[in-house]
Tab-separated table of C-alpha atoms and ligand atoms in Angstrom:
chain	number	residue	atom	x	y	z
A	1	MET	CA	9.256	-24.699	22.541
A	2	SER	CA	7.466	-21.846	24.324
A	3	THR	CA	4.978	-19.744	22.367
A	4	PRO	CA	6.615	-16.488	21.337
A	5	SER	CA	4.702	-13.418	22.447
A	6	LEU	CA	5.380	-11.641	19.160
A	7	PHE	CA	4.588	-13.119	15.777
A	8	ASP	CA	5.641	-11.838	12.370
A	9	PHE	CA	2.646	-11.163	10.145
A	10	PHE	CA	2.515	-10.254	6.467
A	11	VAL	CA	-0.686	-8.652	5.199
A	12	PRO	CA	-1.115	-8.660	1.406
A	13	CYS	CA	-3.381	-6.103	-0.286
A	14	PRO	CA	-4.253	-4.899	-3.797
A	15	ARG	CA	-1.174	-3.209	-5.266
A	16	GLY	CA	-1.256	0.543	-4.841
A	17	LEU	CA	-2.875	0.384	-1.395
A	18	GLU	CA	0.194	-0.506	0.708
A	19	ALA	CA	0.522	2.889	2.432
A	20	ALA	CA	-3.221	3.040	3.100
A	21	LEU	CA	-3.085	-0.469	4.587
A	22	ALA	CA	-0.089	0.369	6.797
A	23	ALA	CA	-1.974	3.358	8.217
A	24	GLU	CA	-5.089	1.256	8.731
A	25	ILE	CA	-3.230	-1.571	10.514
A	26	ALA	CA	-1.612	0.929	12.891
A	27	GLU	CA	-5.059	2.402	13.666
A	28	ILE	CA	-6.502	-1.072	14.295
A	29	ALA	CA	-3.682	-1.883	16.691
A	30	ALA	CA	-4.258	1.365	18.581
A	31	ALA	CA	-8.048	0.970	18.724
A	32	HIS	CA	-8.516	-2.744	19.324
A	33	VAL	CA	-5.414	-4.225	20.933
A	34	GLY	CA	-4.488	-1.345	23.211
A	35	GLY	CA	-1.576	-2.291	25.433
A	36	ALA	CA	-0.816	-5.523	23.563
A	37	PRO	CA	2.426	-5.622	21.597
A	38	PHE	CA	2.340	-4.254	18.071
A	39	VAL	CA	5.282	-3.151	15.945
A	40	ALA	CA	4.681	-1.689	12.482
A	41	GLY	CA	6.960	-3.193	9.839
A	42	ALA	CA	8.057	-2.511	6.296
A	43	GLN	CA	5.741	-1.783	3.368
A	44	VAL	CA	6.661	-3.818	0.316
A	45	PRO	CA	4.978	-3.999	-3.092
A	46	GLY	CA	1.764	-5.923	-2.455
A	47	GLY	CA	1.608	-5.760	1.330
A	48	VAL	CA	2.691	-4.725	4.784
A	49	HIS	CA	4.666	-6.484	7.516
A	50	PHE	CA	3.951	-6.101	11.218
A	51	GLN	CA	4.759	-7.842	14.475
A	52	GLY	CA	2.241	-8.470	17.183
A	53	GLY	CA	0.560	-10.982	19.430
A	54	TRP	CA	-2.427	-13.120	18.454
A	55	ALA	CA	-4.761	-10.287	19.393
A	56	ALA	CA	-3.171	-8.045	16.751
A	57	GLY	CA	-3.443	-10.776	14.103
A	58	MET	CA	-7.081	-11.469	14.953
A	59	ALA	CA	-7.955	-7.769	15.096
A	60	ALA	CA	-6.355	-7.228	11.670
A	61	ASN	CA	-8.522	-10.029	10.254
A	62	LEU	CA	-11.673	-8.677	11.833
A	63	HIS	CA	-11.171	-4.961	11.255
A	64	SER	CA	-8.974	-4.468	8.186
A	65	ARG	CA	-11.032	-3.251	5.254
A	66	ILE	CA	-8.038	-3.143	2.897
A	67	ALA	CA	-6.131	-6.388	3.609
A	68	SER	CA	-6.577	-9.419	1.350
A	69	ARG	CA	-5.327	-11.850	4.027
A	70	VAL	CA	-3.316	-11.945	7.236
A	71	LEU	CA	-0.422	-14.406	6.978
A	72	LEU	CA	1.607	-15.682	9.913
A	73	LYS	CA	5.298	-16.123	9.111
A	74	ILE	CA	6.548	-19.592	10.019
A	75	ALA	CA	10.059	-19.682	8.520
A	76	GLN	CA	12.375	-17.971	6.074
A	77	ARG	CA	15.648	-19.210	4.588
A	78	ALA	CA	17.808	-19.006	1.506
A	79	TYR	CA	17.175	-21.764	-1.056
A	80	ARG	CA	18.579	-22.919	-4.358
A	81	SER	CA	16.566	-26.014	-5.173
A	82	GLU	CA	13.206	-27.730	-4.605
A	83	GLN	CA	15.017	-29.942	-2.100
A	84	ASP	CA	15.986	-26.877	-0.023
A	85	VAL	CA	12.334	-25.788	0.035
A	86	TYR	CA	11.265	-29.333	1.040
A	87	ALA	CA	13.849	-29.383	3.852
A	88	LEU	CA	12.707	-26.005	5.193
A	89	ALA	CA	9.052	-27.107	5.250
A	90	LEU	CA	9.950	-30.480	6.826
A	91	GLU	CA	11.742	-28.785	9.750
A	92	GLN	CA	8.731	-26.747	10.853
A	93	SER	CA	6.573	-27.839	13.802
A	94	TRP	CA	3.304	-27.894	11.849
A	95	GLU	CA	1.897	-30.231	14.530
A	96	ARG	CA	1.814	-27.219	16.885
A	97	TRP	CA	-0.661	-25.495	14.604
A	98	PHE	CA	-2.960	-28.147	13.193
A	99	ALA	CA	-3.816	-31.839	13.295
A	100	ALA	CA	-3.355	-34.484	10.614
A	101	THR	CA	-7.133	-34.913	10.611
A	102	GLN	CA	-7.497	-31.426	9.120
A	103	THR	CA	-7.418	-30.760	5.385
A	104	LEU	CA	-4.638	-28.757	3.768
A	105	ARG	CA	-3.983	-26.572	0.747
A	106	VAL	CA	-0.594	-25.196	-0.320
A	107	ASP	CA	-0.070	-22.227	-2.649
A	108	ILE	CA	3.133	-20.719	-3.992
A	109	THR	CA	3.831	-17.226	-5.242
A	110	ALA	CA	7.191	-16.534	-6.834
A	111	ILE	CA	9.091	-13.510	-8.072
A	112	LYS	CA	12.219	-14.260	-10.101
A	113	SER	CA	12.543	-17.756	-8.662
A	114	PRO	CA	15.127	-19.899	-10.480
A	115	LEU	CA	13.044	-23.046	-9.909
A	116	LYS	CA	11.706	-24.644	-13.074
A	117	SER	CA	8.302	-25.820	-11.935
A	118	LEU	CA	6.236	-24.069	-9.301
A	119	GLU	CA	3.674	-26.904	-9.451
A	120	PHE	CA	6.378	-29.393	-8.541
A	121	THR	CA	7.659	-27.121	-5.744
A	122	THR	CA	4.116	-26.791	-4.393
A	123	LEU	CA	3.915	-30.595	-4.281
A	124	ARG	CA	7.256	-30.736	-2.426
A	125	VAL	CA	5.998	-28.289	0.243
A	126	LYS	CA	2.817	-30.332	0.590
A	127	ASP	CA	4.865	-33.558	0.842
A	128	ALA	CA	7.143	-32.047	3.496
A	129	ILE	CA	4.195	-30.947	5.669
A	130	CYS	CA	2.495	-34.335	5.292
A	131	ASP	CA	5.756	-36.218	5.971
A	132	ARG	CA	6.342	-34.123	9.073
A	133	LEU	CA	2.865	-34.776	10.456
A	134	ARG	CA	3.036	-38.508	9.653
A	135	ASP	CA	6.385	-38.677	11.442
A	136	LYS	CA	5.074	-36.836	14.533
A	137	THR	CA	1.483	-38.081	14.698
A	138	GLY	CA	1.300	-41.207	12.533
A	139	ALA	CA	-1.197	-39.689	10.050
A	140	ARG	CA	-1.065	-37.489	6.958
A	141	PRO	CA	-3.530	-34.654	6.312
A	142	SER	CA	-5.643	-34.864	3.148
A	143	ILE	CA	-5.559	-32.187	0.509
A	144	ASP	CA	-8.649	-30.080	-0.173
A	145	THR	CA	-8.119	-27.262	-2.625
A	146	ALA	CA	-11.714	-25.990	-2.451
A	147	GLN	CA	-12.420	-25.647	1.259
A	148	PRO	CA	-9.306	-26.532	3.207
A	149	ASP	CA	-9.133	-26.222	6.990
A	150	VAL	CA	-5.586	-24.930	6.757
A	151	ARG	CA	-3.743	-23.010	4.041
A	152	VAL	CA	0.016	-22.701	3.752
A	153	PHE	CA	1.568	-20.115	1.460
A	154	ALA	CA	5.154	-20.282	0.219
A	155	PHE	CA	6.691	-17.119	-1.176
A	156	LEU	CA	9.822	-17.454	-3.293
A	157	THR	CA	12.121	-14.635	-4.303
A	158	ALA	CA	15.267	-15.228	-6.363
A	159	THR	CA	17.093	-16.451	-3.263
A	160	GLU	CA	14.746	-16.784	-0.286
A	161	CYS	CA	11.798	-18.972	0.614
A	162	THR	CA	9.266	-17.809	3.219
A	163	LEU	CA	6.575	-20.094	4.600
A	164	TYR	CA	3.358	-18.607	5.921
A	165	LEU	CA	0.346	-20.068	7.656
A	166	ASP	CA	-2.823	-18.298	6.577
A	167	THR	CA	-4.927	-16.938	9.444
A	168	SER	CA	-7.776	-15.638	7.254
A	169	GLY	CA	-9.229	-18.636	5.396
A	170	GLU	CA	-11.424	-17.188	2.689
A	171	PRO	CA	-9.867	-13.933	1.402
A	172	LEU	CA	-10.847	-10.938	3.476
A	173	PHE	CA	-12.639	-9.119	0.664
A	174	LYS	CA	-15.333	-11.758	1.156
A	175	ARG	CA	-17.164	-9.963	3.936
A	176	GLY	CA	-20.159	-12.254	3.887
A	177	TRP	CA	-22.714	-9.640	2.783
A	178	ARG	CA	-22.385	-9.983	-0.986
A	179	LEU	CA	-24.747	-12.570	-2.384
A	180	ASP	CA	-25.917	-10.495	-5.305
A	181	LYS	CA	-23.113	-9.715	-7.705
A	182	GLY	CA	-23.308	-7.352	-10.601
A	183	ALA	CA	-21.577	-8.056	-13.878
A	184	ALA	CA	-18.352	-6.377	-12.769
A	185	PRO	CA	-18.355	-5.791	-9.026
A	186	LEU	CA	-15.401	-4.181	-7.390
A	187	ARG	CA	-13.558	-6.140	-4.721
A	188	GLU	CA	-14.626	-4.868	-1.339
A	189	ASN	CA	-11.074	-4.280	-0.083
A	190	LEU	CA	-10.175	-2.285	-3.202
A	191	ALA	CA	-13.295	-0.141	-2.712
A	192	ALA	CA	-12.403	0.441	0.950
A	193	GLY	CA	-8.826	1.332	0.037
A	194	ILE	CA	-10.027	3.799	-2.603
A	195	LEU	CA	-12.330	5.429	-0.055
A	196	ARG	CA	-9.311	5.967	2.171
A	197	LEU	CA	-7.258	7.372	-0.718
A	198	THR	CA	-9.975	9.948	-1.440
A	199	GLY	CA	-9.686	11.363	2.068
A	200	TRP	CA	-13.469	11.056	2.477
A	201	ALA	CA	-14.646	11.091	6.083
A	202	PRO	CA	-18.099	10.167	7.425
A	203	GLY	CA	-20.399	13.174	7.463
A	204	THR	CA	-19.143	14.460	4.094
A	205	PRO	CA	-21.645	13.627	1.325
A	206	LEU	CA	-20.565	10.654	-0.782
A	207	TYR	CA	-22.257	9.846	-4.104
A	208	ASP	CA	-21.730	6.880	-6.450
A	209	PRO	CA	-23.786	7.598	-9.609
A	210	MET	CA	-22.943	4.185	-11.162
A	211	CYS	CA	-23.212	2.212	-7.943
A	212	GLY	CA	-23.933	-1.225	-9.435
A	213	SER	CA	-24.215	-3.763	-6.622
A	214	GLY	CA	-23.304	-1.062	-4.097
A	215	THR	CA	-19.724	-1.902	-3.115
A	216	PHE	CA	-18.558	1.684	-2.452
A	217	LEU	CA	-21.831	2.436	-0.659
A	218	ALA	CA	-21.655	-0.618	1.623
A	219	GLU	CA	-18.002	-0.048	2.471
A	220	ALA	CA	-18.528	3.665	3.157
A	221	ALA	CA	-21.624	3.020	5.255
A	222	GLN	CA	-19.835	0.369	7.331
A	223	ILE	CA	-16.999	2.858	7.928
A	224	ALA	CA	-19.503	5.548	8.963
A	225	LEU	CA	-21.329	3.131	11.261
A	226	GLY	CA	-18.195	1.563	12.752
A	227	VAL	CA	-19.228	-1.909	11.559
A	228	ALA	CA	-16.269	-4.296	11.396
A	229	PRO	CA	-15.947	-5.765	7.876
A	230	GLY	CA	-15.461	-9.268	9.278
A	231	ALA	CA	-18.172	-9.126	11.944
A	232	GLU	CA	-20.255	-11.903	10.367
A	233	ARG	CA	-17.626	-14.213	8.895
A	234	ARG	CA	-15.360	-17.004	10.073
A	235	PHE	CA	-11.568	-16.957	9.908
A	236	GLY	CA	-8.858	-19.519	9.288
A	237	PHE	CA	-7.298	-18.951	12.704
A	238	GLU	CA	-10.431	-20.394	14.336
A	239	LYS	CA	-9.279	-23.786	13.033
A	240	LEU	CA	-5.708	-23.530	14.316
A	241	LYS	CA	-4.705	-25.229	17.561
A	242	GLN	CA	-3.054	-22.151	18.952
A	243	TYR	CA	-5.021	-19.019	19.122
A	244	ASP	CA	-6.210	-16.887	21.953
A	245	ILE	CA	-9.859	-17.858	22.128
A	246	THR	CA	-10.596	-15.570	25.078
A	247	ALA	CA	-9.197	-12.530	23.280
A	248	TRP	CA	-11.148	-13.559	20.154
A	249	GLN	CA	-14.460	-13.769	22.044
A	250	GLY	CA	-13.854	-10.243	23.356
A	251	LEU	CA	-13.122	-8.847	19.887
A	252	LYS	CA	-16.019	-10.659	18.223
A	253	VAL	CA	-18.665	-9.759	20.825
A	254	ALA	CA	-17.680	-6.072	20.596
A	255	ALA	CA	-17.934	-6.231	16.777
A	256	LEU	CA	-21.378	-7.880	16.840
A	257	ASP	CA	-22.637	-5.355	19.402
A	258	ALA	CA	-21.456	-2.497	17.162
A	259	LYS	CA	-23.218	-4.040	14.165
A	260	ARG	CA	-26.477	-4.433	16.118
A	261	ALA	CA	-26.262	-0.827	17.319
A	262	ALA	CA	-25.697	0.335	13.706
A	263	ARG	CA	-29.021	-1.155	12.591
A	264	THR	CA	-30.885	1.138	14.942
A	265	ARG	CA	-29.151	4.332	13.734
A	266	ARG	CA	-31.690	6.690	12.242
A	267	ASP	CA	-29.430	9.639	11.424
A	268	ALA	CA	-28.848	10.193	7.708
A	269	LEU	CA	-25.463	8.945	6.576
A	270	ALA	CA	-25.196	11.308	3.582
A	271	ILE	CA	-24.239	8.345	1.375
A	272	TYR	CA	-26.055	8.238	-1.950
A	273	GLY	CA	-26.178	5.841	-4.880
A	274	SER	CA	-27.773	5.688	-8.296
A	275	ASP	CA	-27.503	3.467	-11.358
A	276	ILE	CA	-29.290	3.225	-14.663
A	277	SER	CA	-30.199	-0.384	-13.985
A	278	GLY	CA	-33.096	-1.285	-11.728
A	279	ASP	CA	-31.713	-4.831	-11.445
A	280	MET	CA	-28.442	-3.510	-10.083
A	281	LEU	CA	-30.220	-1.292	-7.565
A	282	GLU	CA	-32.137	-4.329	-6.292
A	283	LYS	CA	-28.826	-6.119	-5.791
A	284	ALA	CA	-27.387	-3.055	-4.047
A	285	ARG	CA	-30.389	-2.894	-1.712
A	286	ALA	CA	-30.079	-6.564	-0.772
A	287	ASN	CA	-26.318	-6.258	-0.229
A	288	LEU	CA	-26.699	-3.139	1.941
A	289	GLU	CA	-29.337	-4.862	4.033
A	290	ARG	CA	-27.006	-7.825	4.684
A	291	ALA	CA	-24.138	-5.442	5.424
A	292	GLY	CA	-26.198	-4.061	8.307
A	293	VAL	CA	-26.699	-0.654	6.691
A	294	PRO	CA	-29.951	1.233	7.359
A	295	SER	CA	-31.693	2.281	4.154
A	296	LEU	CA	-29.790	4.730	1.955
A	297	TRP	CA	-30.894	7.087	-0.832
A	298	LEU	CA	-30.859	4.933	-3.990
A	299	LYS	CA	-32.286	6.100	-7.327
A	300	GLN	CA	-32.605	4.673	-10.817
A	301	LEU	CA	-30.994	7.343	-12.935
A	302	ASP	CA	-28.826	7.831	-16.002
A	303	ALA	CA	-25.553	9.294	-14.717
A	304	ARG	CA	-25.733	11.955	-17.444
A	305	ALA	CA	-28.867	13.324	-15.766
A	306	MET	CA	-27.477	13.299	-12.225
A	307	THR	CA	-27.740	16.293	-9.934
A	308	PRO	CA	-26.149	16.740	-6.484
A	309	PRO	CA	-28.064	14.652	-3.929
A	310	SER	CA	-27.075	16.990	-1.089
A	311	ASP	CA	-26.873	20.755	-0.557
A	312	ALA	CA	-23.301	20.584	0.669
A	313	PRO	CA	-20.664	19.506	-1.844
A	314	GLY	CA	-18.900	16.236	-1.235
A	315	VAL	CA	-17.168	13.345	-2.942
A	316	ILE	CA	-18.270	11.511	-6.094
A	317	ILE	CA	-16.831	8.049	-6.397
A	318	ALA	CA	-17.442	5.501	-9.147
A	319	ASN	CA	-15.976	2.923	-11.404
A	320	PRO	CA	-17.701	3.668	-14.692
A	321	PRO	CA	-18.297	0.827	-17.132
A	322	TYR	CA	-14.959	-0.510	-18.387
A	323	GLY	CA	-14.597	-0.831	-22.130
A	324	GLU	CA	-13.295	-4.358	-21.704
A	325	ARG	CA	-15.776	-5.641	-19.196
A	326	ILE	CA	-19.130	-3.992	-19.278
A	327	GLU	CA	-21.234	-1.878	-21.518
A	328	VAL	CA	-22.400	1.685	-21.008
A	329	ARG	CA	-26.156	1.757	-20.967
A	330	GLY	CA	-28.473	4.527	-21.903
A	331	ARG	CA	-27.099	5.678	-25.223
A	332	GLY	CA	-30.390	7.402	-25.921
A	333	PRO	CA	-31.090	11.054	-25.234
A	334	ARG	CA	-29.668	12.402	-21.985
A	335	GLY	CA	-31.775	11.473	-18.981
A	336	ASP	CA	-33.488	8.578	-20.739
A	337	THR	CA	-33.525	5.846	-18.098
A	338	ARG	CA	-35.149	3.161	-20.201
A	339	GLU	CA	-33.189	0.036	-20.827
A	340	THR	CA	-33.187	-0.722	-24.479
A	341	GLY	CA	-32.504	-3.547	-26.879
A	342	ARG	CA	-30.373	-6.454	-25.776
A	343	ASN	CA	-29.584	-4.899	-22.400
A	344	ARG	CA	-33.126	-4.970	-21.129
A	345	GLY	CA	-33.275	-6.689	-17.737
A	346	ASN	CA	-30.627	-9.240	-18.603
A	347	ASP	CA	-27.327	-9.011	-16.825
A	348	ASP	CA	-25.729	-11.757	-18.901
A	349	ALA	CA	-26.498	-9.896	-22.075
A	350	PHE	CA	-24.992	-6.947	-20.270
A	351	ARG	CA	-21.471	-8.357	-20.557
A	352	ARG	CA	-19.567	-7.385	-23.628
A	353	THR	CA	-18.770	-10.202	-25.964
A	354	HIS	CA	-16.211	-8.102	-27.800
A	355	VAL	CA	-14.148	-5.019	-27.106
A	356	ASP	CA	-15.694	-1.857	-28.494
A	357	ALA	CA	-14.394	1.649	-28.685
A	358	PRO	CA	-15.291	3.556	-25.502
A	359	ASP	CA	-18.647	5.235	-25.634
A	360	GLY	CA	-17.504	8.775	-26.412
A	361	GLU	CA	-20.940	10.336	-26.304
A	362	PHE	CA	-21.602	8.985	-22.815
A	363	PHE	CA	-18.350	10.272	-21.349
A	364	ILE	CA	-18.665	13.720	-22.930
A	365	ALA	CA	-22.151	14.013	-21.386
A	366	LEU	CA	-20.887	12.672	-18.043
A	367	GLY	CA	-18.103	15.271	-18.056
A	368	ASP	CA	-20.660	17.988	-18.823
A	369	ALA	CA	-22.821	16.867	-15.892
A	370	LEU	CA	-19.833	17.015	-13.541
A	371	LYS	CA	-18.688	20.438	-14.759
A	372	GLN	CA	-22.086	22.064	-14.893
A	373	ARG	CA	-23.759	20.697	-11.766
A	374	PHE	CA	-21.089	19.613	-9.290
A	375	ALA	CA	-18.932	22.688	-8.685
A	376	GLY	CA	-17.211	22.292	-5.328
A	377	TRP	CA	-17.285	18.472	-5.429
A	378	HIS	CA	-14.298	16.175	-5.805
A	379	ALA	CA	-14.812	13.266	-8.188
A	380	PHE	CA	-12.755	10.071	-8.082
A	381	LEU	CA	-13.166	7.690	-10.997
A	382	LEU	CA	-11.489	4.289	-11.214
A	383	THR	CA	-10.903	3.015	-14.720
A	384	SER	CA	-8.523	0.957	-16.791
A	385	ASP	CA	-8.896	3.519	-19.574
A	386	ARG	CA	-6.128	6.088	-19.254
A	387	SER	CA	-7.801	8.372	-21.766
A	388	LEU	CA	-10.794	8.955	-19.465
A	389	PRO	CA	-9.938	12.605	-18.593
A	390	GLY	CA	-9.751	13.439	-22.292
A	391	GLN	CA	-13.062	11.717	-22.928
A	392	LEU	CA	-14.670	13.651	-20.073
A	393	ARG	CA	-12.937	16.851	-21.198
A	394	LEU	CA	-11.769	17.356	-17.663
A	395	ARG	CA	-8.273	17.817	-16.364
A	396	GLU	CA	-7.394	15.437	-13.549
A	397	SER	CA	-5.658	16.836	-10.464
A	398	ALA	CA	-4.175	13.457	-9.507
A	399	LYS	CA	-3.988	9.910	-10.775
A	400	THR	CA	-3.057	6.890	-8.698
A	401	PRO	CA	-2.141	3.509	-10.212
A	402	LEU	CA	-4.172	0.676	-8.700
A	403	TYR	CA	-4.941	-2.921	-9.621
A	404	ASN	CA	-8.489	-4.278	-9.836
A	405	GLY	CA	-7.515	-7.969	-9.804
A	406	ALA	CA	-5.063	-8.277	-12.684
A	407	LEU	CA	-6.414	-5.181	-14.432
A	408	GLU	CA	-4.136	-2.157	-14.175
A	409	CYS	CA	-6.256	0.900	-13.442
A	410	ARG	CA	-5.946	4.548	-12.554
A	411	LEU	CA	-7.893	6.366	-9.872
A	412	PHE	CA	-8.401	9.810	-11.424
A	413	ARG	CA	-9.208	12.750	-9.191
A	414	PHE	CA	-11.087	15.720	-10.581
A	415	ASP	CA	-11.507	18.861	-8.479
A	416	LEU	CA	-14.665	20.368	-9.857
A	417	VAL	CA	-14.124	24.083	-9.677
A	418	ALA	CA	-14.829	26.702	-12.304
A	419	GLY	CA	-12.093	26.412	-14.922
A	420	SER	CA	-11.585	22.652	-14.608
A	421	VAL	CA	-12.797	22.296	-18.170
A	422	LYS	CA	-10.004	21.265	-20.509
A	423	SER	CA	-9.309	23.950	-23.054
A	424	LYS	CA	-9.060	21.331	-25.772
A	425	ALA	CA	-10.359	17.795	-25.718
A	426	GLY	CA	-7.564	15.270	-25.647
A	427	ALA	CA	-6.369	12.294	-23.745
A	428	SER	CA	-4.021	12.782	-20.845
A	429	ALA	CA	-2.703	9.261	-20.843
A	430	GLU	CA	0.744	8.775	-19.387
B	501	SAM	C1	-18.339	-1.305	-13.463
B	501	SAM	S1	-19.993	-1.287	-12.940
B	501	SAM	C2	-19.914	-0.602	-11.328
B	501	SAM	C3	-19.768	-1.686	-10.330
B	501	SAM	C4	-19.995	-1.247	-8.936
B	501	SAM	N1	-18.949	-0.373	-8.446
B	501	SAM	C5	-20.121	-2.484	-8.060
B	501	SAM	O1	-19.298	-2.651	-7.183
B	501	SAM	O2	-21.006	-3.306	-8.310
B	501	SAM	C6	-20.670	0.031	-13.850
B	501	SAM	C7	-22.101	0.349	-13.516
B	501	SAM	O3	-22.502	1.433	-14.335
B	501	SAM	C8	-23.863	1.299	-14.603
B	501	SAM	N2	-24.186	2.130	-15.795
B	501	SAM	C9	-23.936	1.887	-17.100
B	501	SAM	N3	-24.361	2.903	-17.853
B	501	SAM	C10	-24.903	3.841	-17.007
B	501	SAM	C11	-25.509	5.117	-17.169
B	501	SAM	N4	-25.684	5.655	-18.375
B	501	SAM	N5	-25.925	5.780	-16.051
B	501	SAM	C12	-25.781	5.241	-14.813
B	501	SAM	N6	-25.227	4.025	-14.601
B	501	SAM	C13	-24.786	3.329	-15.678
B	501	SAM	C14	-24.072	-0.171	-14.803
B	501	SAM	O4	-25.431	-0.506	-14.594
B	501	SAM	C15	-23.110	-0.758	-13.769
B	501	SAM	O5	-23.797	-1.055	-12.579
């Protein structure tokens, strides 16, 4: 069978970012695979379809900041039983893509599937692939769920089964620069998607006053510097038999050159971060260094005492401590940056062991800081707490549902102009 020039790709992303991802994929195709075939496809809940050659698939892996993976569609057919799924997987020419000496992992996602056991169906897909390879090559691949060479994804709806070969390997939010995690870091692709939703553009001041391990800062700085998110990492497609190695070398060399050039940039990026925790700022510094970002303005500061870090107004972006996941620090007088009691210098102690009421005093003071000192700025706060605007005593101008892993969140937008103060404190939950 001859290699088709156009492949069908599906690119999953955090829910709520599908439109942002579709726009990003189209930009990547225009910028990095000029002239090569690329056809934008449908947006569906949880991802985006597109058609393109290998170059488009590789460029999406290397350059997409929002995608979770890039999956290559192998087959799709109606099914009614596990046996139908087995038969579909058995018919595919897996030997074209990988060898029996490589290790394999199979995952299944299902929405409204009538099948009783997804574990059993996963085993049937795995059996079919192994049976096919043994039939064609005389050997069966071994299974490795931790670090497989090759990953196959099956997606089941009520009536249809789609088989995908993963071209990413490790999920794409793993950029390779994060070694130091905070207690509740944001996934890199969610942070990048949020940056796009805010409409922020390089050159406009960007400030994260609760920056933690620096995810928003690193993503924003890489955007400003034109550093590809995947410049330093490996991808699943590098282990597949069929991929365009010449095109890949071209894409990768250009990305590494851009990253090297970024390190020498001396112009100020107007990206600022602060956090009450010195430990977190150390982690942010180390992460930014590995992300190839020249040094940024980073300060240890209670967010209630923050003042604009730039003369021109810009964008504030943060995910404040979540009631469920992490504790607000600095309950002392406003501006007190000491770490007290059980929080002192210990990030494990920093995790909540129980769910408390939100820290009302902190959010009232944070709202005051925004209202009184940040007129002209636009603040975007990601939280799972829908009563945040009421707690801040600010009226949101927009709220966007987003998922941080399994946690349903809202991205609240506050346009900080005179009169944005709520007349009466109260939650504005939906
Ligand atoms: C949910 S985490 C933010 C995670 C961050 N976006 C990241 O990717 O690592 C909340 C952050 O708020 C910080 N924080 C808690 N109380 C604070 C306060 N009063 N002032 C400033 N930062 C505070 C914590 O130290 C923590 O880093």
